[in-house]
Coordinates of N, CA and C in Angstrom, one line a residue:
M951 N 135.3 87.0 3.0 CA 134.7 86.6 4.2 C 134.8 85.1 4.3
K952 N 135.1 84.6 5.5 CA 135.3 83.2 5.8 C 133.9 82.6 5.9
S953 N 133.8 81.3 5.6 CA 132.5 80.6 5.6 C 131.9 80.6 6.9
Q954 N 132.7 80.4 8.0 CA 132.1 80.4 9.4 C 131.5 81.7 9.7
Q955 N 132.1 82.8 9.3 CA 131.6 84.1 9.6 C 130.3 84.4 8.8
R956 N 130.3 83.9 7.5 CA 129.1 84.0 6.7 C 127.9 83.3 7.4
R957 N 128.2 82.0 7.8 CA 127.1 81.3 8.4 C 126.6 82.0 9.7
S958 N 127.5 82.5 10.5 CA 127.1 83.3 11.7 C 126.2 84.5 11.3
E959 N 126.6 85.2 10.3 CA 125.8 86.3 9.8 C 124.4 85.9 9.3
I960 N 124.4 84.8 8.5 CA 123.2 84.3 8.0 C 122.2 83.9 9.2
L961 N 122.8 83.2 10.2 CA 122.0 82.9 11.3 C 121.4 84.1 12.0
S962 N 122.2 85.1 12.2 CA 121.8 86.4 12.8 C 120.7 87.1 11.9
L963 N 120.9 87.1 10.6 CA 120.0 87.8 9.7 C 118.6 87.1 9.8
I964 N 118.6 85.8 9.6 CA 117.3 85.1 9.6 C 116.6 85.1 11.0
G965 N 117.5 85.1 12.0 CA 116.9 85.1 13.4 C 116.3 86.5 13.8
N966 N 116.8 87.5 13.2 CA 116.3 88.9 13.5 C 115.3 89.4 12.5
S967 N 115.0 88.6 11.5 CA 114.1 89.1 10.5 C 112.7 88.7 10.9
R968 N 111.7 89.6 10.6 CA 110.3 89.3 10.9 C 109.7 88.5 9.8
N969 N 110.4 88.4 8.6 CA 109.9 87.7 7.4 C 110.9 86.7 7.0
P970 N 110.4 85.6 6.3 CA 111.4 84.7 5.7 C 112.4 85.3 4.8
V971 N 113.6 84.8 4.9 CA 114.7 85.4 4.1 C 115.0 84.5 2.9
P972 N 114.8 84.9 1.7 CA 115.0 84.1 0.5 C 116.5 83.7 0.3
A973 N 116.8 82.5 -0.1 CA 118.2 82.1 -0.4 C 118.8 83.0 -1.5
S974 N 118.0 83.5 -2.4 CA 118.5 84.3 -3.5 C 119.0 85.7 -2.9
F975 N 118.3 86.2 -1.9 CA 118.8 87.4 -1.2 C 120.1 87.2 -0.5
L976 N 120.2 86.0 0.2 CA 121.5 85.7 0.9 C 122.6 85.5 -0.1
S977 N 122.4 84.8 -1.2 CA 123.5 84.6 -2.1 C 124.0 85.9 -2.7
E978 N 123.0 86.8 -3.0 CA 123.4 88.1 -3.5 C 124.2 88.9 -2.5
K979 N 123.7 88.9 -1.3 CA 124.3 89.7 -0.2 C 125.8 89.2 0.1
Y980 N 126.0 87.9 0.1 CA 127.3 87.4 0.4 C 128.2 87.1 -0.8
G981 N 127.6 87.3 -2.0 CA 128.4 87.1 -3.2 C 128.8 85.6 -3.5
V982 N 127.9 84.7 -3.1 CA 128.1 83.3 -3.4 C 126.9 82.7 -4.1
S983 N 127.0 81.5 -4.5 CA 125.8 80.9 -5.2 C 124.7 80.5 -4.2
R984 N 123.5 80.2 -4.8 CA 122.4 79.7 -4.0 C 122.8 78.4 -3.3
Q985 N 123.6 77.6 -4.1 CA 124.0 76.2 -3.6 C 124.9 76.4 -2.3
V986 N 125.7 77.4 -2.3 CA 126.6 77.6 -1.1 C 125.7 78.0 0.1
I987 N 124.7 78.8 -0.2 CA 123.7 79.1 0.9 C 123.0 77.9 1.4
V988 N 122.6 77.1 0.5 CA 121.9 75.8 0.9 C 122.8 74.9 1.8
Q989 N 124.1 74.9 1.4 CA 125.1 74.1 2.1 C 125.3 74.7 3.5
D990 N 125.4 76.1 3.5 CA 125.5 76.8 4.8 C 124.4 76.5 5.7
V991 N 123.2 76.5 5.2 CA 122.0 76.2 6.0 C 122.0 74.7 6.5
A992 N 122.5 73.8 5.7 CA 122.6 72.4 6.1 C 123.6 72.3 7.3
L993 N 124.7 73.0 7.2 CA 125.7 73.0 8.2 C 125.2 73.6 9.5
L994 N 124.4 74.7 9.4 CA 123.8 75.3 10.6 C 122.8 74.3 11.3
R995 N 122.1 73.6 10.5 CA 121.1 72.6 11.0 C 121.9 71.5 11.7
A996 N 123.0 71.0 11.1 CA 123.9 70.0 11.7 C 124.4 70.4 13.0
Q997 N 124.6 71.7 13.2 CA 125.1 72.3 14.5 C 124.0 72.4 15.5
G998 N 122.7 72.1 15.1 CA 121.6 72.1 16.1 C 120.7 73.3 15.9
Y999 N 120.9 74.2 15.0 CA 120.0 75.3 14.8 C 118.8 74.8 14.1
V1000 N 117.6 75.4 14.4 CA 116.4 75.0 13.8 C 116.1 76.0 12.7
V1001 N 116.6 75.8 11.5 CA 116.4 76.6 10.3 C 115.4 76.0 9.4
I1002 N 114.3 76.6 9.2 CA 113.2 76.1 8.5 C 113.1 76.7 7.1
S1003 N 112.9 75.8 6.1 CA 112.8 76.3 4.7 C 111.3 76.4 4.4
T1004 N 110.9 77.6 4.0 CA 109.5 77.8 3.6 C 109.5 78.2 2.1
N1005 N 108.3 78.3 1.5 CA 108.3 78.7 0.1 C 108.6 80.2 0.0
R1006 N 108.8 80.9 1.1 CA 109.1 82.3 1.0 C 110.5 82.6 1.5
G1007 N 111.2 81.6 2.0 CA 112.6 81.7 2.4 C 112.8 81.0 3.7
Y1008 N 114.0 81.3 4.3 CA 114.4 80.7 5.6 C 113.9 81.5 6.8
V1009 N 113.5 80.7 7.8 CA 113.2 81.3 9.1 C 113.8 80.5 10.2
L1010 N 114.1 81.1 11.3 CA 114.6 80.4 12.5 C 113.5 79.8 13.3
G1011 N 113.7 78.6 13.9 CA 112.6 78.0 14.7 C 112.0 79.0 15.6
T1012 N 110.7 78.7 15.9 CA 109.9 79.7 16.7 C 110.3 79.8 18.2
G1013 N 110.8 78.8 18.8 CA 111.1 78.8 20.2 C 109.9 78.8 21.1
L1014 N 108.7 78.6 20.5 CA 107.5 78.5 21.3 C 107.6 77.2 22.1
G1015 N 107.0 77.1 23.2 CA 107.2 76.1 24.2 C 106.5 74.8 24.0
A1016 N 105.4 74.7 23.2 CA 104.6 73.5 23.0 C 104.2 73.3 21.6
E1017 N 104.0 72.0 21.3 CA 103.5 71.7 19.9 C 102.5 70.5 20.0
R1018 N 101.5 70.5 19.2 CA 100.5 69.5 19.2 C 100.0 69.3 17.7
V1019 N 99.6 68.1 17.4 CA 99.1 67.8 16.1 C 97.5 67.6 16.3
F1020 N 96.8 68.4 15.5 CA 95.4 68.4 15.5 C 94.9 67.7 14.2
K1021 N 93.9 66.8 14.3 CA 93.3 66.3 13.1 C 92.0 67.1 12.9
C1022 N 91.9 67.6 11.6 CA 90.7 68.5 11.3 C 90.1 68.0 10.0
R1023 N 88.9 68.6 9.8 CA 88.2 68.4 8.6 C 87.3 69.6 8.4
H1024 N 87.4 70.2 7.2 CA 86.5 71.3 6.8 C 86.7 71.5 5.3
T1025 N 86.0 72.4 4.7 CA 86.0 72.8 3.3 C 87.1 73.8 3.1
L1026 N 87.5 74.0 1.8 CA 88.5 75.0 1.5 C 88.0 76.4 1.9
Q1027 N 86.7 76.6 1.8 CA 86.2 77.9 2.1 C 86.3 78.2 3.6
E1028 N 86.5 77.2 4.4 CA 86.6 77.4 5.9 C 88.1 77.5 6.3
L1029 N 89.0 77.4 5.4 CA 90.5 77.4 5.7 C 90.8 78.6 6.5
V1030 N 90.4 79.8 6.1 CA 90.8 81.0 6.8 C 90.2 81.1 8.2
N1031 N 89.0 80.6 8.3 CA 88.4 80.6 9.6 C 89.1 79.7 10.6
E1032 N 89.5 78.5 10.1 CA 90.2 77.5 10.9 C 91.5 78.2 11.4
S1033 N 92.2 78.8 10.5 CA 93.5 79.4 10.8 C 93.3 80.6 11.8
Q1034 N 92.3 81.4 11.6 CA 92.0 82.5 12.4 C 91.8 82.0 13.9
I1035 N 91.1 80.9 14.0 CA 90.8 80.4 15.3 C 92.1 80.0 16.0
I1036 N 93.0 79.3 15.3 CA 94.3 78.9 15.9 C 95.1 80.2 16.2
I1037 N 95.2 81.1 15.3 CA 96.0 82.3 15.6 C 95.5 83.2 16.7
D1038 N 94.1 83.4 16.7 CA 93.5 84.2 17.7 C 93.7 83.6 19.1
C1039 N 93.8 82.3 19.2 CA 94.0 81.6 20.5 C 95.4 81.6 20.9
G1040 N 96.3 82.1 20.1 CA 97.7 82.2 20.4 C 98.6 81.2 19.8
G1041 N 98.1 80.5 18.8 CA 98.9 79.5 18.1 C 99.5 79.9 16.8
K1042 N 100.3 79.0 16.2 CA 100.9 79.2 14.9 C 100.7 77.8 14.2
V1043 N 100.2 77.9 13.0 CA 100.0 76.7 12.1 C 101.4 76.4 11.5
E1044 N 102.1 75.4 11.9 CA 103.4 75.1 11.4 C 103.3 74.4 10.1
D1045 N 102.4 73.4 10.0 CA 102.3 72.6 8.7 C 101.0 72.0 8.5
I1046 N 100.8 71.3 7.4 CA 99.7 70.5 7.1 C 100.2 69.2 6.6
S1047 N 99.5 68.1 6.9 CA 99.8 66.8 6.4 C 98.5 66.0 6.2
V1048 N 98.6 65.1 5.3 CA 97.5 64.1 5.1 C 98.1 62.7 5.0
N1049 N 97.3 61.8 5.2 CA 97.7 60.4 5.1 C 97.0 59.8 3.8
H1050 N 97.8 59.8 2.8 CA 97.3 59.3 1.5 C 97.4 57.8 1.4
R1051 N 96.3 57.1 0.9 CA 96.3 55.6 1.0 C 97.4 55.0 0.0
V1052 N 97.8 55.7 -1.0 CA 98.8 55.2 -1.9 C 100.2 55.8 -1.5
Y1053 N 100.3 57.1 -1.4 CA 101.6 57.8 -1.2 C 102.1 57.9 0.2
G1054 N 101.2 57.5 1.2 CA 101.6 57.7 2.6 C 101.4 59.1 3.1
K1055 N 102.2 59.5 4.0 CA 102.1 60.9 4.6 C 102.7 61.9 3.7
L1056 N 101.9 62.9 3.3 CA 102.3 64.0 2.5 C 102.2 65.3 3.4
S1057 N 103.2 66.1 3.4 CA 103.1 67.3 4.2 C 103.7 68.5 3.6
A1058 N 103.4 69.7 4.1 CA 104.0 70.9 3.6 C 104.0 71.9 4.8
R1059 N 105.1 72.7 4.8 CA 105.3 73.7 5.8 C 104.3 74.9 5.5
L1060 N 103.7 75.4 6.5 CA 102.8 76.6 6.2 C 103.3 77.8 6.9
E1061 N 103.7 77.7 8.2 CA 104.2 78.9 8.9 C 103.1 80.0 9.0
L1062 N 101.9 79.7 9.3 CA 100.8 80.7 9.4 C 100.8 81.3 10.8
S1063 N 101.2 82.5 10.9 CA 101.2 83.2 12.2 C 100.3 84.4 12.2
T1064 N 99.8 84.8 11.0 CA 99.0 86.0 11.0 C 97.8 85.6 10.1
L1065 N 96.7 86.3 10.2 CA 95.5 86.2 9.4 C 95.9 86.5 7.9
R1066 N 96.8 87.4 7.7 CA 97.2 87.8 6.3 C 97.8 86.6 5.6
H1067 N 98.7 85.8 6.4 CA 99.3 84.6 5.8 C 98.2 83.6 5.4
A1068 N 97.2 83.4 6.2 CA 96.2 82.5 5.9 C 95.4 82.9 4.7
E1069 N 95.1 84.2 4.6 CA 94.3 84.8 3.5 C 95.1 84.6 2.2
E1070 N 96.5 84.8 2.2 CA 97.3 84.7 1.0 C 97.3 83.2 0.6
L1071 N 97.4 82.3 1.5 CA 97.3 80.9 1.2 C 96.0 80.5 0.5
Y1072 N 94.9 81.0 1.1 CA 93.6 80.7 0.6 C 93.5 81.3 -0.9
R1073 N 93.9 82.5 -1.1 CA 93.8 83.1 -2.4 C 94.6 82.3 -3.4
S1074 N 95.8 81.8 -3.0 CA 96.6 81.1 -4.0 C 96.0 79.7 -4.3
L1075 N 95.3 79.1 -3.3 CA 94.6 77.8 -3.6 C 93.4 78.0 -4.4
V1076 N 92.6 79.0 -4.2 CA 91.3 79.2 -5.0 C 91.6 79.7 -6.4
S1077 N 92.8 80.2 -6.6 CA 93.2 80.7 -7.9 C 93.3 79.6 -9.0
G1078 N 93.3 78.3 -8.4 CA 93.4 77.2 -9.3 C 94.8 76.8 -9.7
A1079 N 95.8 77.5 -9.2 CA 97.2 77.1 -9.5 C 97.5 75.8 -9.0
S1080 N 96.9 75.4 -7.9 CA 97.2 74.1 -7.3 C 96.0 73.7 -6.4
K1081 N 95.9 72.4 -6.1 CA 94.8 71.9 -5.2 C 95.3 71.8 -3.8
P1082 N 94.5 72.1 -2.8 CA 95.0 71.9 -1.4 C 95.2 70.5 -1.1
L1083 N 96.2 70.2 -0.2 CA 96.5 68.8 0.2 C 95.3 68.1 0.7
M1084 N 94.4 68.8 1.5 CA 93.3 68.2 2.1 C 92.3 67.7 1.1
S1085 N 92.4 68.1 -0.2 CA 91.4 67.7 -1.2 C 91.6 66.3 -1.6
V1086 N 92.8 65.7 -1.3 CA 93.0 64.3 -1.7 C 92.5 63.3 -0.6
T1087 N 92.0 63.9 0.5 CA 91.5 63.0 1.6 C 90.1 63.5 2.1
D1088 N 89.4 64.1 1.2 CA 88.0 64.5 1.5 C 87.9 65.5 2.6
G1089 N 88.9 66.4 2.7 CA 88.9 67.4 3.7 C 89.6 67.1 5.0
Y1090 N 90.0 65.8 5.2 CA 90.7 65.4 6.4 C 92.1 65.8 6.3
H1091 N 92.7 66.3 7.4 CA 94.1 66.7 7.4 C 94.6 66.9 8.8
Y1092 N 95.9 67.0 9.0 CA 96.5 67.3 10.3 C 97.3 68.6 10.2
H1093 N 97.3 69.3 11.4 CA 98.1 70.5 11.5 C 99.0 70.3 12.7
T1094 N 100.3 70.6 12.6 CA 101.1 70.8 13.7 C 101.0 72.2 14.1
V1095 N 100.6 72.4 15.4 CA 100.4 73.8 15.9 C 101.3 74.0 17.0
S1096 N 102.0 75.2 17.0 CA 102.9 75.5 18.2 C 102.3 76.7 18.9
A1097 N 102.6 76.7 20.2 CA 102.1 77.8 21.1 C 103.0 77.9 22.3
D1098 N 102.7 78.9 23.1 CA 103.6 79.1 24.3 C 103.4 78.1 25.4
S1099 N 102.3 77.4 25.4 CA 102.1 76.4 26.5 C 101.1 75.4 26.1
E1100 N 101.0 74.3 26.9 CA 100.0 73.3 26.7 C 98.6 73.8 26.9
E1101 N 98.5 74.7 27.9 CA 97.2 75.3 28.1 C 96.6 76.1 26.9
T1102 N 97.5 76.8 26.2 CA 97.1 77.4 25.0 C 96.7 76.4 23.9
L1103 N 97.4 75.3 23.8 CA 97.0 74.3 22.9 C 95.7 73.7 23.2
D1104 N 95.4 73.5 24.5 CA 94.1 73.0 25.0 C 93.0 74.0 24.5
K1105 N 93.2 75.3 24.7 CA 92.3 76.3 24.3 C 92.0 76.2 22.8
I1106 N 93.1 76.0 22.0 CA 93.0 75.9 20.6 C 92.1 74.7 20.2
G1107 N 92.4 73.6 20.9 CA 91.6 72.3 20.6 C 90.2 72.5 20.9
N1108 N 89.9 73.2 22.0 CA 88.5 73.4 22.4 C 87.8 74.3 21.4
A1109 N 88.5 75.4 20.9 CA 87.9 76.3 19.9 C 87.7 75.6 18.6
L1110 N 88.6 74.7 18.2 CA 88.4 74.0 16.9 C 87.3 73.0 17.1
R1111 N 87.1 72.4 18.2 CA 86.0 71.5 18.5 C 84.7 72.2 18.4
E1112 N 84.6 73.4 19.1 CA 83.4 74.2 19.0 C 83.0 74.6 17.6
A1113 N 84.0 74.9 16.8 CA 83.7 75.3 15.4 C 83.3 74.1 14.5
G1114 N 83.5 72.9 15.0 CA 83.2 71.7 14.3 C 84.3 71.2 13.4
Y1115 N 85.5 71.7 13.5 CA 86.6 71.3 12.7 C 87.5 70.2 13.2
L1116 N 87.5 70.0 14.6 CA 88.4 69.0 15.2 C 87.8 67.6 15.1
I1117 N 88.6 66.7 14.7 CA 88.3 65.3 14.6 C 89.0 64.6 15.8
E1118 N 88.3 64.0 16.7 CA 88.9 63.4 17.9 C 89.7 62.1 17.4
I1119 N 90.9 62.0 17.8 CA 91.8 60.9 17.4 C 91.6 59.8 18.4

């Protein structure tokens, strides 16, 4: 199989998948190394495709129409509730970031589009395997949230404000 055909199939596969597609799966499927898959993804990005790397694999950009950054503060125990508010209002939590006084901006992709994803994140954080990013800034953090429209983002902002999580910037 030629490399261009493989990249086309990779794009189709991750674009049609409901779940992230791991690089290890792609390397096995196409009989190439993981590094070749990483290079293929880099070339797809250079062609303008929005291929996002998550800790569970590759996903194609959401195509949702609007994005906004919300500054929030809450405890770890309120993480699932915050995510549920965003998801129930029609949004997707794309990432989390904090502004660390020494290291600067630290961020991580989340891709939380279902309550189950938020619950899995919470369970992994309370297991003690790692500390949440917001713990280094006393609970203050930023989320990039995507939705179908600015009106939906306004609705999300209002719901986060009502819950006491939104910090006005």
